[in-house]
Amino acid sequence: MKVLVATDKPFAKVAVDGIRKEIEAAGYELVLLEKYGEKAKLLEAVKDANAIIIRSDIIDAEVLDAAKELKIVVRAGAGYDNVDLEAATAHNVCVMNTPGQNSNAVAELAFGLMVMAVRNMYNGTSGTELMGKKLGIHAYGNVGRNVARIAKGFGMEIYAFDAFCPKEVIEKDGVKAVGSAEELYSTCDVVSLHIPATAETKNSINYALVNKMPKGGLLVNTARKEVINEAELIQLMEERTDLKYMTDIMPAANETFAAKFAGRYFSTPKKMGAQTAEANINAGIAAAKQIVGFLKDGCEKFRVNK
Ligand code: 3PG
């Protein structure tokens, strides 16, 4: 059995070593394709792979067509919007993710971005503190929960909205559950986004919603760029010079944001929320174990294309 690790954004070496150990202990072969850049290289590498471990790498119908021996794809991470689930099902390929394995890393970066924003991008002028500010967590999944845990240490007042998570689950963490996204944005000084990119959420963070934020509002995005309605956010930030936007996922309109909103906009150059040795080890080794469990015992826990 051939297990391909296809990561355009590579894992830390220590994580690759751990993945290799799991795969070889099961008697399988590990093939590594890192920083491949062009899709053609991925199409060539998947030809004889029985299993693939990916990150944000795109697995579409063309890749699945080329991967004639493929049985399983594991997205080492949470969001699987980069995999065409319907095409995978049609090709009889199981798709899994590794929920929770990299969530602390993403949550920590959200605070890195928050501190940078409230300290005026470290330009030496007096900023503000996070203590006592109202934090809104938009979606209370694994990352959202870690954000809540860390926010307690900062002394923030914590609110959350999640259409799919029961109020009691949120409130048992000492977080105030609000009834709508509109309420969250109108209540909170800082909103941290943790929604996945789905047909329902794409472009949903728009002018009307963000405009509900109080004066000096800060929006932090460590989720997906697709959830932002970029044209509307640009229009709003032109009108409201008090708003700040910090993101780990570079917008398509990055140059416009950077040119128009210097001092109140920042994007990391490459999505790096999950780019820690710990998160790479956790997610990478979980992916390797899930592949072995699937190929040896037919275990389908964490399957996302039912
Ligand atoms: C995820 O969905 O797990 C995070 O967005 C991390 O993605 P990455 O593996 O591409 O860094």
PDB file of C-alpha atoms and ligand atoms in Angstrom:
ATOM      1  CA  MET A   1       0.000   0.000   0.000  1.00  0.00           C
ATOM      2  CA  LYS A   2       1.295   3.430  -0.959  1.00  0.00           C
ATOM      3  CA  VAL A   3       0.470   6.417   1.235  1.00  0.00           C
ATOM      4  CA  LEU A   4       1.149   9.792  -0.350  1.00  0.00           C
ATOM      5  CA  VAL A   5       1.661  12.895   1.780  1.00  0.00           C
ATOM      6  CA  ALA A   6       0.835  15.723  -0.645  1.00  0.00           C
ATOM      7  CA  THR A   7       1.369  19.040   1.106  1.00  0.00           C
ATOM      8  CA  ASP A   8       2.067  22.177  -0.865  1.00  0.00           C
ATOM      9  CA  LYS A   9       2.555  23.816   2.547  1.00  0.00           C
ATOM     10  CA  PRO A  10       4.758  21.199   4.227  1.00  0.00           C
ATOM     11  CA  PHE A  11       4.430  19.846   7.749  1.00  0.00           C
ATOM     12  CA  ALA A  12       7.329  20.327  10.160  1.00  0.00           C
ATOM     13  CA  LYS A  13       9.956  17.599   9.628  1.00  0.00           C
ATOM     14  CA  VAL A  14       9.262  16.116  13.046  1.00  0.00           C
ATOM     15  CA  ALA A  15       5.624  15.565  11.989  1.00  0.00           C
ATOM     16  CA  VAL A  16       6.650  13.900   8.710  1.00  0.00           C
ATOM     17  CA  ASP A  17       8.945  11.598  10.705  1.00  0.00           C
ATOM     18  CA  GLY A  18       6.020  10.669  12.970  1.00  0.00           C
ATOM     19  CA  ILE A  19       3.729  10.028   9.994  1.00  0.00           C
ATOM     20  CA  ARG A  20       6.386   7.854   8.365  1.00  0.00           C
ATOM     21  CA  LYS A  21       6.760   5.809  11.562  1.00  0.00           C
ATOM     22  CA  GLU A  22       3.010   5.080  11.679  1.00  0.00           C
ATOM     23  CA  ILE A  23       2.793   4.205   7.986  1.00  0.00           C
ATOM     24  CA  GLU A  24       5.886   1.988   7.933  1.00  0.00           C
ATOM     25  CA  ALA A  25       4.907   0.212  11.168  1.00  0.00           C
ATOM     26  CA  ALA A  26       1.744  -0.838   9.340  1.00  0.00           C
ATOM     27  CA  GLY A  27       3.877  -2.263   6.519  1.00  0.00           C
ATOM     28  CA  TYR A  28       3.008   0.483   4.028  1.00  0.00           C
ATOM     29  CA  GLU A  29       5.212   2.770   1.948  1.00  0.00           C
ATOM     30  CA  LEU A  30       5.273   6.540   2.438  1.00  0.00           C
ATOM     31  CA  VAL A  31       5.810   8.888  -0.516  1.00  0.00           C
ATOM     32  CA  LEU A  32       6.343  12.591   0.092  1.00  0.00           C
ATOM     33  CA  LEU A  33       5.311  15.364  -2.303  1.00  0.00           C
ATOM     34  CA  GLU A  34       5.956  18.788  -0.767  1.00  0.00           C
ATOM     35  CA  LYS A  35       5.841  22.335  -2.201  1.00  0.00           C
ATOM     36  CA  TYR A  36       4.735  20.890  -5.537  1.00  0.00           C
ATOM     37  CA  GLY A  37       3.367  24.192  -6.843  1.00  0.00           C
ATOM     38  CA  GLU A  38       1.793  22.924 -10.056  1.00  0.00           C
ATOM     39  CA  LYS A  39      -1.185  20.608 -10.180  1.00  0.00           C
ATOM     40  CA  ALA A  40       0.542  18.459 -12.845  1.00  0.00           C
ATOM     41  CA  LYS A  41       2.963  17.177 -10.196  1.00  0.00           C
ATOM     42  CA  LEU A  42       0.080  16.228  -7.919  1.00  0.00           C
ATOM     43  CA  LEU A  43      -1.708  14.477 -10.800  1.00  0.00           C
ATOM     44  CA  GLU A  44       1.433  12.429 -11.476  1.00  0.00           C
ATOM     45  CA  ALA A  45       2.027  11.567  -7.805  1.00  0.00           C
ATOM     46  CA  VAL A  46      -1.517  10.356  -7.086  1.00  0.00           C
ATOM     47  CA  LYS A  47      -1.491   7.779  -9.939  1.00  0.00           C
ATOM     48  CA  ASP A  48      -0.503   4.801  -7.778  1.00  0.00           C
ATOM     49  CA  ALA A  49      -1.429   6.124  -4.310  1.00  0.00           C
ATOM     50  CA  ASN A  50      -3.835   4.054  -2.229  1.00  0.00           C
ATOM     51  CA  ALA A  51      -4.176   6.756   0.420  1.00  0.00           C
ATOM     52  CA  ILE A  52      -3.395  10.468   0.538  1.00  0.00           C
ATOM     53  CA  ILE A  53      -2.764  12.845   3.409  1.00  0.00           C
ATOM     54  CA  ILE A  54      -3.348  16.506   2.504  1.00  0.00           C
ATOM     55  CA  ARG A  55      -3.733  19.933   4.120  1.00  0.00           C
ATOM     56  CA  SER A  56      -5.385  22.726   2.097  1.00  0.00           C
ATOM     57  CA  ASP A  57      -4.406  20.905  -1.096  1.00  0.00           C
ATOM     58  CA  ILE A  58      -7.190  20.731  -3.678  1.00  0.00           C
ATOM     59  CA  ILE A  59      -8.612  17.282  -4.345  1.00  0.00           C
ATOM     60  CA  ASP A  60     -11.072  17.740  -7.199  1.00  0.00           C
ATOM     61  CA  ALA A  61     -12.607  15.435  -9.815  1.00  0.00           C
ATOM     62  CA  GLU A  62      -9.496  15.683 -12.028  1.00  0.00           C
ATOM     63  CA  VAL A  63      -7.217  14.535  -9.204  1.00  0.00           C
ATOM     64  CA  LEU A  64      -9.644  11.744  -8.299  1.00  0.00           C
ATOM     65  CA  ASP A  65      -9.804  10.623 -11.947  1.00  0.00           C
ATOM     66  CA  ALA A  66      -6.007  10.393 -12.015  1.00  0.00           C
ATOM     67  CA  ALA A  67      -5.872   8.452  -8.726  1.00  0.00           C
ATOM     68  CA  LYS A  68      -7.062   5.085  -9.987  1.00  0.00           C
ATOM     69  CA  GLU A  69      -5.902   3.110  -6.904  1.00  0.00           C
ATOM     70  CA  LEU A  70      -7.145   5.586  -4.308  1.00  0.00           C
ATOM     71  CA  LYS A  71      -9.261   4.410  -1.374  1.00  0.00           C
ATOM     72  CA  ILE A  72      -8.987   7.210   1.171  1.00  0.00           C
ATOM     73  CA  VAL A  73      -8.048  10.894   1.501  1.00  0.00           C
ATOM     74  CA  VAL A  74      -7.440  12.353   4.944  1.00  0.00           C
ATOM     75  CA  ARG A  75      -7.380  16.110   5.311  1.00  0.00           C
ATOM     76  CA  ALA A  76      -4.945  16.646   8.203  1.00  0.00           C
ATOM     77  CA  GLY A  77      -6.956  19.484   9.690  1.00  0.00           C
ATOM     78  CA  ALA A  78     -10.516  20.601  10.227  1.00  0.00           C
ATOM     79  CA  GLY A  79     -11.916  22.295   7.104  1.00  0.00           C
ATOM     80  CA  TYR A  80     -12.464  20.023   4.094  1.00  0.00           C
ATOM     81  CA  ASP A  81     -13.867  22.592   1.648  1.00  0.00           C
ATOM     82  CA  ASN A  82     -10.803  21.834  -0.513  1.00  0.00           C
ATOM     83  CA  VAL A  83     -12.067  18.312  -1.284  1.00  0.00           C
ATOM     84  CA  ASP A  84     -14.849  17.626  -3.771  1.00  0.00           C
ATOM     85  CA  LEU A  85     -16.880  15.289  -1.584  1.00  0.00           C
ATOM     86  CA  GLU A  86     -19.415  14.386  -4.254  1.00  0.00           C
ATOM     87  CA  ALA A  87     -16.689  13.424  -6.706  1.00  0.00           C
ATOM     88  CA  ALA A  88     -14.938  11.412  -3.978  1.00  0.00           C
ATOM     89  CA  THR A  89     -18.134   9.496  -3.223  1.00  0.00           C
ATOM     90  CA  ALA A  90     -18.638   8.890  -6.942  1.00  0.00           C
ATOM     91  CA  HIS A  91     -15.082   7.494  -7.120  1.00  0.00           C
ATOM     92  CA  ASN A  92     -15.756   5.336  -4.040  1.00  0.00           C
ATOM     93  CA  VAL A  93     -13.096   7.219  -2.060  1.00  0.00           C
ATOM     94  CA  CYS A  94     -13.527   7.775   1.673  1.00  0.00           C
ATOM     95  CA  VAL A  95     -12.747  11.323   2.869  1.00  0.00           C
ATOM     96  CA  MET A  96     -11.906  12.122   6.501  1.00  0.00           C
ATOM     97  CA  ASN A  97     -10.662  15.098   8.483  1.00  0.00           C
ATOM     98  CA  THR A  98      -8.872  15.197  11.839  1.00  0.00           C
ATOM     99  CA  PRO A  99     -11.086  17.509  13.921  1.00  0.00           C
ATOM    100  CA  GLY A 100      -9.570  19.282  16.902  1.00  0.00           C
ATOM    101  CA  GLN A 101      -5.964  18.301  16.190  1.00  0.00           C
ATOM    102  CA  ASN A 102      -4.739  21.744  15.155  1.00  0.00           C
ATOM    103  CA  SER A 103      -7.317  23.920  16.878  1.00  0.00           C
ATOM    104  CA  ASN A 104      -5.178  25.296  19.706  1.00  0.00           C
ATOM    105  CA  ALA A 105      -2.604  26.553  17.185  1.00  0.00           C
ATOM    106  CA  VAL A 106      -5.294  28.421  15.231  1.00  0.00           C
ATOM    107  CA  ALA A 107      -6.794  29.869  18.424  1.00  0.00           C
ATOM    108  CA  GLU A 108      -3.394  31.118  19.602  1.00  0.00           C
ATOM    109  CA  LEU A 109      -2.846  32.884  16.280  1.00  0.00           C
ATOM    110  CA  ALA A 110      -6.225  34.612  16.613  1.00  0.00           C
ATOM    111  CA  PHE A 111      -4.884  36.225  19.791  1.00  0.00           C
ATOM    112  CA  GLY A 112      -1.605  37.086  18.075  1.00  0.00           C
ATOM    113  CA  LEU A 113      -3.624  39.027  15.505  1.00  0.00           C
ATOM    114  CA  MET A 114      -5.846  40.620  18.178  1.00  0.00           C
ATOM    115  CA  VAL A 115      -2.904  41.905  20.225  1.00  0.00           C
ATOM    116  CA  MET A 116      -1.186  43.229  17.094  1.00  0.00           C
ATOM    117  CA  ALA A 117      -4.332  45.158  16.125  1.00  0.00           C
ATOM    118  CA  VAL A 118      -5.079  46.694  19.522  1.00  0.00           C
ATOM    119  CA  ARG A 119      -1.396  47.725  19.872  1.00  0.00           C
ATOM    120  CA  ASN A 120      -1.659  49.640  16.592  1.00  0.00           C
ATOM    121  CA  MET A 121       0.446  47.155  14.604  1.00  0.00           C
ATOM    122  CA  TYR A 122       3.333  47.758  17.052  1.00  0.00           C
ATOM    123  CA  ASN A 123       3.903  51.252  15.662  1.00  0.00           C
ATOM    124  CA  GLY A 124       4.888  52.653  19.051  1.00  0.00           C
ATOM    125  CA  THR A 125       1.706  54.648  19.771  1.00  0.00           C
ATOM    126  CA  SER A 126      -0.597  53.930  22.718  1.00  0.00           C
ATOM    127  CA  GLY A 127      -3.014  51.157  21.933  1.00  0.00           C
ATOM    128  CA  THR A 128      -5.609  49.433  24.073  1.00  0.00           C
ATOM    129  CA  GLU A 129      -5.813  46.201  26.054  1.00  0.00           C
ATOM    130  CA  LEU A 130      -7.963  43.148  25.538  1.00  0.00           C
ATOM    131  CA  MET A 131      -8.831  42.887  29.232  1.00  0.00           C
ATOM    132  CA  GLY A 132     -12.432  43.881  29.886  1.00  0.00           C
ATOM    133  CA  LYS A 133     -13.317  43.974  26.171  1.00  0.00           C
ATOM    134  CA  LYS A 134     -16.215  41.988  24.758  1.00  0.00           C
ATOM    135  CA  LEU A 135     -15.113  39.112  22.543  1.00  0.00           C
ATOM    136  CA  GLY A 136     -17.559  37.477  20.133  1.00  0.00           C
ATOM    137  CA  ILE A 137     -16.772  33.951  18.990  1.00  0.00           C
ATOM    138  CA  HIS A 138     -18.554  33.268  15.710  1.00  0.00           C
ATOM    139  CA  ALA A 139     -19.023  29.469  15.713  1.00  0.00           C
ATOM    140  CA  TYR A 140     -18.280  27.414  18.785  1.00  0.00           C
ATOM    141  CA  GLY A 141     -16.403  24.394  17.417  1.00  0.00           C
ATOM    142  CA  ASN A 142     -12.962  23.143  18.410  1.00  0.00           C
ATOM    143  CA  VAL A 143     -11.187  26.412  17.576  1.00  0.00           C
ATOM    144  CA  GLY A 144     -13.940  28.528  19.122  1.00  0.00           C
ATOM    145  CA  ARG A 145     -13.665  26.609  22.401  1.00  0.00           C
ATOM    146  CA  ASN A 146      -9.916  27.127  22.528  1.00  0.00           C
ATOM    147  CA  VAL A 147     -10.422  30.834  21.823  1.00  0.00           C
ATOM    148  CA  ALA A 148     -12.843  30.979  24.785  1.00  0.00           C
ATOM    149  CA  ARG A 149     -10.342  29.219  27.075  1.00  0.00           C
ATOM    150  CA  ILE A 150      -7.527  31.621  26.131  1.00  0.00           C
ATOM    151  CA  ALA A 151      -9.808  34.702  26.314  1.00  0.00           C
ATOM    152  CA  LYS A 152     -10.502  33.919  29.970  1.00  0.00           C
ATOM    153  CA  GLY A 153      -6.789  34.366  30.676  1.00  0.00           C
ATOM    154  CA  PHE A 154      -6.916  37.774  28.972  1.00  0.00           C
ATOM    155  CA  GLY A 155      -9.863  38.761  31.204  1.00  0.00           C
ATOM    156  CA  MET A 156     -12.263  39.304  28.301  1.00  0.00           C
ATOM    157  CA  GLU A 157     -16.044  39.139  28.509  1.00  0.00           C
ATOM    158  CA  ILE A 158     -16.901  36.250  26.196  1.00  0.00           C
ATOM    159  CA  TYR A 159     -19.919  35.803  23.916  1.00  0.00           C
ATOM    160  CA  ALA A 160     -20.559  33.182  21.255  1.00  0.00           C
ATOM    161  CA  PHE A 161     -23.017  32.428  18.482  1.00  0.00           C
ATOM    162  CA  ASP A 162     -23.305  29.030  16.874  1.00  0.00           C
ATOM    163  CA  ALA A 163     -26.458  28.027  15.015  1.00  0.00           C
ATOM    164  CA  PHE A 164     -25.641  24.341  15.505  1.00  0.00           C
ATOM    165  CA  CYS A 165     -24.325  24.236  19.074  1.00  0.00           C
ATOM    166  CA  PRO A 166     -26.831  24.099  21.952  1.00  0.00           C
ATOM    167  CA  LYS A 167     -26.861  27.140  24.243  1.00  0.00           C
ATOM    168  CA  GLU A 168     -26.193  24.940  27.301  1.00  0.00           C
ATOM    169  CA  VAL A 169     -22.965  23.591  25.773  1.00  0.00           C
ATOM    170  CA  ILE A 170     -21.686  27.144  25.242  1.00  0.00           C
ATOM    171  CA  GLU A 171     -22.819  28.421  28.627  1.00  0.00           C
ATOM    172  CA  LYS A 172     -21.282  25.584  30.629  1.00  0.00           C
ATOM    173  CA  ASP A 173     -17.910  27.054  29.556  1.00  0.00           C
ATOM    174  CA  GLY A 174     -18.831  30.380  31.176  1.00  0.00           C
ATOM    175  CA  VAL A 175     -19.490  31.933  27.745  1.00  0.00           C
ATOM    176  CA  LYS A 176     -22.672  33.923  27.034  1.00  0.00           C
ATOM    177  CA  ALA A 177     -24.604  32.368  24.146  1.00  0.00           C
ATOM    178  CA  VAL A 178     -26.402  34.911  21.955  1.00  0.00           C
ATOM    179  CA  GLY A 179     -29.304  34.148  19.637  1.00  0.00           C
ATOM    180  CA  SER A 180     -28.010  35.473  16.318  1.00  0.00           C
ATOM    181  CA  ALA A 181     -24.926  36.613  14.429  1.00  0.00           C
ATOM    182  CA  GLU A 182     -26.425  40.132  14.371  1.00  0.00           C
ATOM    183  CA  GLU A 183     -26.604  40.165  18.174  1.00  0.00           C
ATOM    184  CA  LEU A 184     -23.012  38.920  18.435  1.00  0.00           C
ATOM    185  CA  TYR A 185     -21.649  41.652  16.150  1.00  0.00           C
ATOM    186  CA  SER A 186     -23.659  44.437  17.773  1.00  0.00           C
ATOM    187  CA  THR A 187     -22.525  43.346  21.237  1.00  0.00           C
ATOM    188  CA  CYS A 188     -18.816  42.704  20.771  1.00  0.00           C
ATOM    189  CA  ASP A 189     -15.714  44.893  20.425  1.00  0.00           C
ATOM    190  CA  VAL A 190     -13.802  42.029  18.836  1.00  0.00           C
ATOM    191  CA  VAL A 191     -15.289  39.238  16.706  1.00  0.00           C
ATOM    192  CA  SER A 192     -13.233  36.126  15.975  1.00  0.00           C
ATOM    193  CA  LEU A 193     -14.462  34.083  13.016  1.00  0.00           C
ATOM    194  CA  HIS A 194     -14.519  30.294  13.168  1.00  0.00           C
ATOM    195  CA  ILE A 195     -17.185  29.330  10.647  1.00  0.00           C
ATOM    196  CA  PRO A 196     -16.410  26.840   7.857  1.00  0.00           C
ATOM    197  CA  ALA A 197     -16.727  27.795   4.176  1.00  0.00           C
ATOM    198  CA  THR A 198     -20.005  26.260   3.018  1.00  0.00           C
ATOM    199  CA  ALA A 199     -22.667  27.259   0.494  1.00  0.00           C
ATOM    200  CA  GLU A 200     -24.524  28.968   3.372  1.00  0.00           C
ATOM    201  CA  THR A 201     -21.565  30.830   4.904  1.00  0.00           C
ATOM    202  CA  LYS A 202     -19.756  32.037   1.749  1.00  0.00           C
ATOM    203  CA  ASN A 203     -19.916  35.870   1.539  1.00  0.00           C
ATOM    204  CA  SER A 204     -22.033  35.905   4.711  1.00  0.00           C
ATOM    205  CA  ILE A 205     -19.723  38.299   6.586  1.00  0.00           C
ATOM    206  CA  ASN A 206     -21.004  41.353   4.787  1.00  0.00           C
ATOM    207  CA  TYR A 207     -21.568  45.103   5.109  1.00  0.00           C
ATOM    208  CA  ALA A 208     -24.779  44.831   7.125  1.00  0.00           C
ATOM    209  CA  LEU A 209     -23.360  42.384   9.647  1.00  0.00           C
ATOM    210  CA  VAL A 210     -19.969  43.981  10.301  1.00  0.00           C
ATOM    211  CA  ASN A 211     -21.574  47.441  10.388  1.00  0.00           C
ATOM    212  CA  LYS A 212     -23.353  46.325  13.563  1.00  0.00           C
ATOM    213  CA  MET A 213     -20.030  46.358  15.424  1.00  0.00           C
ATOM    214  CA  PRO A 214     -19.523  49.148  17.945  1.00  0.00           C
ATOM    215  CA  LYS A 215     -17.045  51.985  17.330  1.00  0.00           C
ATOM    216  CA  GLY A 216     -13.484  50.677  17.087  1.00  0.00           C
ATOM    217  CA  GLY A 217     -14.650  47.154  16.208  1.00  0.00           C
ATOM    218  CA  LEU A 218     -12.050  44.540  15.296  1.00  0.00           C
ATOM    219  CA  LEU A 219     -12.777  41.572  13.030  1.00  0.00           C
ATOM    220  CA  VAL A 220     -10.310  38.661  13.165  1.00  0.00           C
ATOM    221  CA  ASN A 221     -10.433  35.921  10.536  1.00  0.00           C
ATOM    222  CA  THR A 222      -8.548  32.682  11.057  1.00  0.00           C
ATOM    223  CA  ALA A 223     -11.287  30.692   9.287  1.00  0.00           C
ATOM    224  CA  ARG A 224     -11.651  31.040   5.512  1.00  0.00           C
ATOM    225  CA  LYS A 225     -11.416  33.988   3.085  1.00  0.00           C
ATOM    226  CA  GLU A 226     -14.529  32.801   1.215  1.00  0.00           C
ATOM    227  CA  VAL A 227     -16.818  33.696   4.133  1.00  0.00           C
ATOM    228  CA  ILE A 228     -15.981  37.392   3.731  1.00  0.00           C
ATOM    229  CA  ASN A 229     -17.834  39.531   1.215  1.00  0.00           C
ATOM    230  CA  GLU A 230     -14.670  41.426   0.307  1.00  0.00           C
ATOM    231  CA  ALA A 231     -16.261  44.163  -1.819  1.00  0.00           C
ATOM    232  CA  GLU A 232     -18.716  44.994   0.963  1.00  0.00           C
ATOM    233  CA  LEU A 233     -16.067  44.909   3.681  1.00  0.00           C
ATOM    234  CA  ILE A 234     -13.918  47.309   1.634  1.00  0.00           C
ATOM    235  CA  GLN A 235     -16.881  49.656   1.198  1.00  0.00           C
ATOM    236  CA  LEU A 236     -17.662  49.515   4.915  1.00  0.00           C
ATOM    237  CA  MET A 237     -14.060  50.117   5.989  1.00  0.00           C
ATOM    238  CA  GLU A 238     -13.932  53.126   3.646  1.00  0.00           C
ATOM    239  CA  GLU A 239     -16.991  54.547   5.356  1.00  0.00           C
ATOM    240  CA  ARG A 240     -16.019  53.556   8.884  1.00  0.00           C
ATOM    241  CA  THR A 241     -12.426  54.469   9.547  1.00  0.00           C
ATOM    242  CA  ASP A 242     -12.711  53.064  13.081  1.00  0.00           C
ATOM    243  CA  LEU A 243     -12.945  49.406  11.951  1.00  0.00           C
ATOM    244  CA  LYS A 244      -9.990  47.003  11.795  1.00  0.00           C
ATOM    245  CA  TYR A 245      -9.637  43.716   9.925  1.00  0.00           C
ATOM    246  CA  MET A 246      -6.927  41.148  10.711  1.00  0.00           C
ATOM    247  CA  THR A 247      -6.752  37.929   8.751  1.00  0.00           C
ATOM    248  CA  ASP A 248      -4.720  34.752   8.412  1.00  0.00           C
ATOM    249  CA  ILE A 249      -6.203  34.057   4.993  1.00  0.00           C
ATOM    250  CA  MET A 250      -5.073  36.600   2.439  1.00  0.00           C
ATOM    251  CA  PRO A 251      -8.084  38.134   0.670  1.00  0.00           C
ATOM    252  CA  ALA A 252      -8.274  38.077  -3.125  1.00  0.00           C
ATOM    253  CA  ALA A 253      -8.334  41.889  -2.814  1.00  0.00           C
ATOM    254  CA  ASN A 254      -5.292  41.987  -0.498  1.00  0.00           C
ATOM    255  CA  GLU A 255      -3.626  44.807  -2.420  1.00  0.00           C
ATOM    256  CA  THR A 256      -6.722  46.992  -2.160  1.00  0.00           C
ATOM    257  CA  PHE A 257      -7.116  46.281   1.561  1.00  0.00           C
ATOM    258  CA  ALA A 258      -3.415  46.971   2.193  1.00  0.00           C
ATOM    259  CA  ALA A 259      -3.392  50.205   0.160  1.00  0.00           C
ATOM    260  CA  LYS A 260      -6.614  51.647   1.549  1.00  0.00           C
ATOM    261  CA  PHE A 261      -6.459  50.545   5.172  1.00  0.00           C
ATOM    262  CA  ALA A 262      -2.837  50.854   6.290  1.00  0.00           C
ATOM    263  CA  GLY A 263      -2.643  50.605  10.078  1.00  0.00           C
ATOM    264  CA  ARG A 264      -5.983  48.859  10.438  1.00  0.00           C
ATOM    265  CA  TYR A 265      -5.602  45.875   8.113  1.00  0.00           C
ATOM    266  CA  PHE A 266      -3.130  43.011   8.198  1.00  0.00           C
ATOM    267  CA  SER A 267      -2.882  39.639   6.492  1.00  0.00           C
ATOM    268  CA  THR A 268      -0.308  36.943   7.147  1.00  0.00           C
ATOM    269  CA  PRO A 269       1.527  36.203   3.885  1.00  0.00           C
ATOM    270  CA  LYS A 270       0.570  32.520   4.019  1.00  0.00           C
ATOM    271  CA  LYS A 271      -2.177  30.885   6.043  1.00  0.00           C
ATOM    272  CA  MET A 272      -0.269  29.894   9.154  1.00  0.00           C
ATOM    273  CA  GLY A 273      -2.824  29.317  11.923  1.00  0.00           C
ATOM    274  CA  ALA A 274      -2.080  25.597  12.003  1.00  0.00           C
ATOM    275  CA  GLN A 275       1.588  26.016  11.189  1.00  0.00           C
ATOM    276  CA  THR A 276       3.150  24.833  14.448  1.00  0.00           C
ATOM    277  CA  ALA A 277       5.169  21.683  15.083  1.00  0.00           C
ATOM    278  CA  GLU A 278       2.571  20.589  17.649  1.00  0.00           C
ATOM    279  CA  ALA A 279      -0.400  21.017  15.313  1.00  0.00           C
ATOM    280  CA  ASN A 280       1.481  19.333  12.433  1.00  0.00           C
ATOM    281  CA  ILE A 281       2.362  16.379  14.670  1.00  0.00           C
ATOM    282  CA  ASN A 282      -1.168  16.070  16.074  1.00  0.00           C
ATOM    283  CA  ALA A 283      -3.004  16.378  12.752  1.00  0.00           C
ATOM    284  CA  GLY A 284      -0.423  14.494  10.657  1.00  0.00           C
ATOM    285  CA  ILE A 285      -0.134  11.505  12.955  1.00  0.00           C
ATOM    286  CA  ALA A 286      -3.909  11.381  13.495  1.00  0.00           C
ATOM    287  CA  ALA A 287      -4.279  11.275   9.693  1.00  0.00           C
ATOM    288  CA  ALA A 288      -1.747   8.445   9.410  1.00  0.00           C
ATOM    289  CA  LYS A 289      -3.505   6.455  12.170  1.00  0.00           C
ATOM    290  CA  GLN A 290      -6.905   6.998  10.526  1.00  0.00           C
ATOM    291  CA  ILE A 291      -5.533   5.666   7.225  1.00  0.00           C
ATOM    292  CA  VAL A 292      -4.115   2.557   8.894  1.00  0.00           C
ATOM    293  CA  GLY A 293      -7.389   2.024  10.811  1.00  0.00           C
ATOM    294  CA  PHE A 294      -9.382   2.346   7.594  1.00  0.00           C
ATOM    295  CA  LEU A 295      -7.171   0.139   5.417  1.00  0.00           C
ATOM    296  CA  LYS A 296      -6.665  -2.569   8.057  1.00  0.00           C
ATOM    297  CA  ASP A 297      -9.993  -2.586   9.951  1.00  0.00           C
ATOM    298  CA  GLY A 298     -12.400  -0.579   7.798  1.00  0.00           C
ATOM    299  CA  CYS A 299     -12.743   2.050  10.559  1.00  0.00           C
ATOM    300  CA  GLU A 300     -14.687   5.041   9.189  1.00  0.00           C
ATOM    301  CA  LYS A 301     -14.710   7.296  12.235  1.00  0.00           C
ATOM    302  CA  PHE A 302     -14.232  10.898  11.042  1.00  0.00           C
ATOM    303  CA  ARG A 303     -15.552  10.080   7.554  1.00  0.00           C
ATOM    304  CA  VAL A 304     -17.100  13.260   6.108  1.00  0.00           C
ATOM    305  CA  ASN A 305     -18.596  11.962   2.831  1.00  0.00           C
ATOM    306  CA  LYS A 306     -21.256   9.678   4.251  1.00  0.00           C
TER     307      LYS A 306
HETATM  308  C1  3PG B   1      -7.858  23.697   9.030  1.00  0.00           C
HETATM  309  O1  3PG B   1      -8.911  23.723   8.368  1.00  0.00           O
HETATM  310  O2  3PG B   1      -7.512  22.698   9.679  1.00  0.00           O
HETATM  311  C2  3PG B   1      -7.023  24.931   9.136  1.00  0.00           C
HETATM  312  O3  3PG B   1      -7.553  25.942   8.362  1.00  0.00           O
HETATM  313  C3  3PG B   1      -5.554  24.694   8.816  1.00  0.00           C
HETATM  314  O4  3PG B   1      -5.316  24.503   7.458  1.00  0.00           O
HETATM  315  P1  3PG B   1      -3.857  24.188   6.866  1.00  0.00           P
HETATM  316  O5  3PG B   1      -3.548  22.759   7.154  1.00  0.00           O
HETATM  317  O6  3PG B   1      -3.980  24.465   5.422  1.00  0.00           O
HETATM  318  O7  3PG B   1      -2.867  25.086   7.525  1.00  0.00           O
END
